[in-house]
Amino acid sequence: MWTGALQPGYRPTNVTPEMPFVFTAVVEMEPHGNGTNYIATVMHSNAEGKAKHAAMGFEHGWGKALDQLVALAKTM
């Protein structure tokens, strides 16, 4: 789990001019049959921050990072 800032319940804090959007990311991995169940959850402080983050293209980056992780795991 990582974040820019937290408030109670691991929810992201309010945005400020210095932080136009904040989020909390939780990555969970657990065994599933012969593979691994991977769940990535991102919580934004508000809908506007979510839209700004999405406009930056992070969703595609998460998929690419997961593909790279899978490729690495197959070499182990």
Coordinates of N, CA and C in Angstrom, one line a residue:
M1 N 0.8 -1.2 0.0 CA 0.0 0.0 0.0 C 0.9 1.2 0.0
W2 N 0.5 2.2 -0.7 CA 1.2 3.5 -0.7 C 0.3 4.6 -1.0
T3 N 0.7 5.8 -0.6 CA -0.2 7.0 -0.8 C 0.6 8.3 -0.7
G4 N -0.1 9.4 -1.1 CA 0.5 10.7 -0.9 C 0.2 11.2 0.4
A5 N -1.0 10.9 1.0 CA -1.4 11.4 2.3 C -2.6 10.6 2.7
L6 N -2.7 10.3 4.0 CA -3.8 9.5 4.5 C -4.6 10.2 5.6
Q7 N -5.8 9.9 5.7 CA -6.7 10.3 6.8 C -7.2 9.0 7.4
P8 N -8.0 9.0 8.5 CA -8.5 7.7 9.1 C -9.1 6.8 8.1
G9 N -8.9 5.5 8.3 CA -9.4 4.5 7.4 C -8.7 4.3 6.1
Y10 N -7.4 4.8 6.1 CA -6.6 4.7 4.9 C -7.2 5.4 3.7
R11 N -8.1 6.4 3.9 CA -8.6 7.1 2.8 C -7.7 8.3 2.5
P12 N -7.7 8.7 1.2 CA -6.8 9.8 0.8 C -7.3 11.1 1.4
T13 N -6.4 12.0 1.7 CA -6.7 13.3 2.3 C -7.3 14.2 1.3
N14 N -7.7 15.4 1.7 CA -8.3 16.4 0.8 C -7.2 16.9 -0.1
V15 N -7.6 17.4 -1.3 CA -6.6 18.0 -2.2 C -6.3 19.4 -1.7
T16 N -5.1 19.8 -2.2 CA -4.6 21.2 -1.9 C -4.0 21.7 -3.2
P17 N -3.7 23.0 -3.3 CA -3.0 23.5 -4.5 C -1.6 22.7 -4.7
E18 N -1.0 22.3 -3.6 CA 0.3 21.6 -3.7 C 0.1 20.2 -4.2
M19 N -1.0 19.6 -3.8 CA -1.4 18.2 -4.2 C -2.7 18.3 -4.9
P20 N -2.7 18.4 -6.3 CA -4.0 18.6 -7.0 C -4.9 17.3 -6.9
F21 N -4.3 16.2 -6.7 CA -5.1 15.0 -6.4 C -4.2 14.1 -5.5
V22 N -4.9 13.3 -4.7 CA -4.2 12.4 -3.8 C -4.9 11.1 -3.9
F23 N -4.2 10.0 -3.6 CA -4.9 8.7 -3.7 C -4.2 7.7 -2.8
T24 N -4.9 6.6 -2.5 CA -4.3 5.5 -1.8 C -4.4 4.3 -2.7
A25 N -3.3 3.6 -2.9 CA -3.2 2.4 -3.7 C -3.0 1.2 -2.9
V26 N -3.8 0.1 -3.1 CA -3.6 -1.1 -2.4 C -3.4 -2.2 -3.4
V27 N -2.4 -3.0 -3.3 CA -2.1 -4.1 -4.2 C -2.1 -5.4 -3.4
E28 N -3.0 -6.3 -3.8 CA -3.1 -7.5 -3.1 C -2.8 -8.7 -4.0
M29 N -2.0 -9.6 -3.5 CA -1.7 -10.8 -4.3 C -1.9 -12.1 -3.4
E30 N -2.6 -13.1 -4.0 CA -2.8 -14.3 -3.2 C -2.8 -15.5 -4.1
P31 N -2.4 -16.7 -3.6 CA -2.3 -17.8 -4.5 C -3.7 -18.2 -5.0
H32 N -3.8 -18.6 -6.3 CA -5.1 -19.0 -6.9 C -4.8 -20.1 -7.9
G33 N -5.1 -21.3 -7.5 CA -4.8 -22.5 -8.3 C -3.3 -22.5 -8.6
N34 N -2.9 -22.6 -9.9 CA -1.5 -22.6 -10.3 C -1.0 -21.2 -10.6
G35 N -1.7 -20.2 -10.2 CA -1.3 -18.8 -10.5 C -1.5 -18.0 -9.3
T36 N -1.7 -16.7 -9.5 CA -1.9 -15.7 -8.5 C -3.0 -14.8 -8.8
N37 N -3.9 -14.5 -7.8 CA -4.9 -13.5 -8.0 C -4.3 -12.2 -7.6
Y38 N -4.5 -11.2 -8.5 CA -3.9 -9.9 -8.4 C -5.0 -8.9 -8.4
I39 N -5.1 -8.1 -7.3 CA -6.1 -7.0 -7.2 C -5.5 -5.7 -6.9
A40 N -5.7 -4.7 -7.7 CA -5.1 -3.4 -7.5 C -6.3 -2.5 -7.3
T41 N -6.4 -1.8 -6.2 CA -7.4 -0.9 -5.8 C -6.9 0.5 -5.6
V42 N -7.4 1.5 -6.2 CA -7.0 2.9 -6.0 C -8.2 3.7 -5.5
M43 N -8.0 4.4 -4.4 CA -9.0 5.3 -3.8 C -8.6 6.7 -3.9
H44 N -9.4 7.5 -4.6 CA -9.1 8.9 -4.7 C -10.0 9.7 -3.7
S45 N -9.5 10.9 -3.4 CA -10.2 11.7 -2.5 C -11.5 12.3 -3.0
N46 N -11.6 12.4 -4.3 CA -12.9 12.9 -4.9 C -12.9 12.5 -6.4
A47 N -14.1 12.7 -7.0 CA -14.2 12.3 -8.4 C -13.4 13.2 -9.4
E48 N -13.2 14.4 -9.0 CA -12.3 15.3 -9.9 C -10.9 14.8 -9.9
G49 N -10.4 14.4 -8.7 CA -9.0 13.9 -8.6 C -8.9 12.6 -9.4
K50 N -9.9 11.8 -9.3 CA -9.9 10.5 -10.1 C -9.8 10.8 -11.6
A51 N -10.6 11.8 -12.1 CA -10.6 12.1 -13.5 C -9.2 12.7 -13.9
K52 N -8.6 13.5 -13.1 CA -7.3 14.1 -13.4 C -6.3 12.9 -13.5
H53 N -6.3 12.0 -12.6 CA -5.4 10.9 -12.6 C -5.6 10.0 -13.8
A54 N -6.8 9.7 -14.1 CA -7.1 8.9 -15.3 C -6.6 9.6 -16.6
A55 N -6.8 10.9 -16.7 CA -6.4 11.7 -17.8 C -4.9 11.6 -18.1
M56 N -4.1 11.3 -17.0 CA -2.7 11.1 -17.1 C -2.2 9.8 -17.7
G57 N -3.2 8.9 -17.8 CA -2.9 7.6 -18.5 C -2.4 6.5 -17.5
F58 N -2.6 6.7 -16.2 CA -2.0 5.7 -15.3 C -2.6 4.3 -15.4
E59 N -3.9 4.2 -15.9 CA -4.5 2.9 -16.1 C -3.7 2.0 -17.0
H60 N -3.2 2.6 -18.1 CA -2.4 1.8 -19.0 C -1.0 1.4 -18.4
G61 N -0.5 2.3 -17.6 CA 0.8 2.0 -16.9 C 0.7 0.9 -16.0
W62 N -0.5 0.8 -15.2 CA -0.7 -0.3 -14.3 C -0.7 -1.6 -15.0
G63 N -1.3 -1.7 -16.2 CA -1.3 -2.9 -17.0 C 0.0 -3.3 -17.5
K64 N 0.8 -2.3 -17.9 CA 2.1 -2.6 -18.4 C 3.0 -3.1 -17.3
A65 N 2.9 -2.4 -16.1 CA 3.7 -2.9 -15.0 C 3.4 -4.3 -14.6
L66 N 2.1 -4.6 -14.6 CA 1.7 -6.0 -14.3 C 2.2 -7.0 -15.3
D67 N 2.2 -6.6 -16.6 CA 2.8 -7.5 -17.6 C 4.3 -7.8 -17.4
Q68 N 5.0 -6.7 -16.9 CA 6.4 -6.8 -16.6 C 6.6 -7.7 -15.4
L69 N 5.8 -7.6 -14.4 CA 5.9 -8.4 -13.2 C 5.6 -9.9 -13.5
V70 N 4.6 -10.2 -14.4 CA 4.4 -11.5 -14.8 C 5.5 -12.1 -15.6
A71 N 6.1 -11.3 -16.5 CA 7.3 -11.8 -17.2 C 8.4 -12.1 -16.3
L72 N 8.7 -11.3 -15.3 CA 9.8 -11.5 -14.4 C 9.5 -12.8 -13.6
A73 N 8.3 -12.9 -13.1 CA 7.9 -14.1 -12.2 C 8.1 -15.4 -13.0
K74 N 7.9 -15.4 -14.3 CA 8.0 -16.6 -15.1 C 9.5 -17.0 -15.2
T75 N 10.4 -16.1 -14.9 CA 11.8 -16.5 -15.0 C 12.4 -17.0 -13.7
M76 N 11.6 -17.0 -12.7 CA 12.0 -17.4 -11.3 C 11.8 -18.9 -11.1

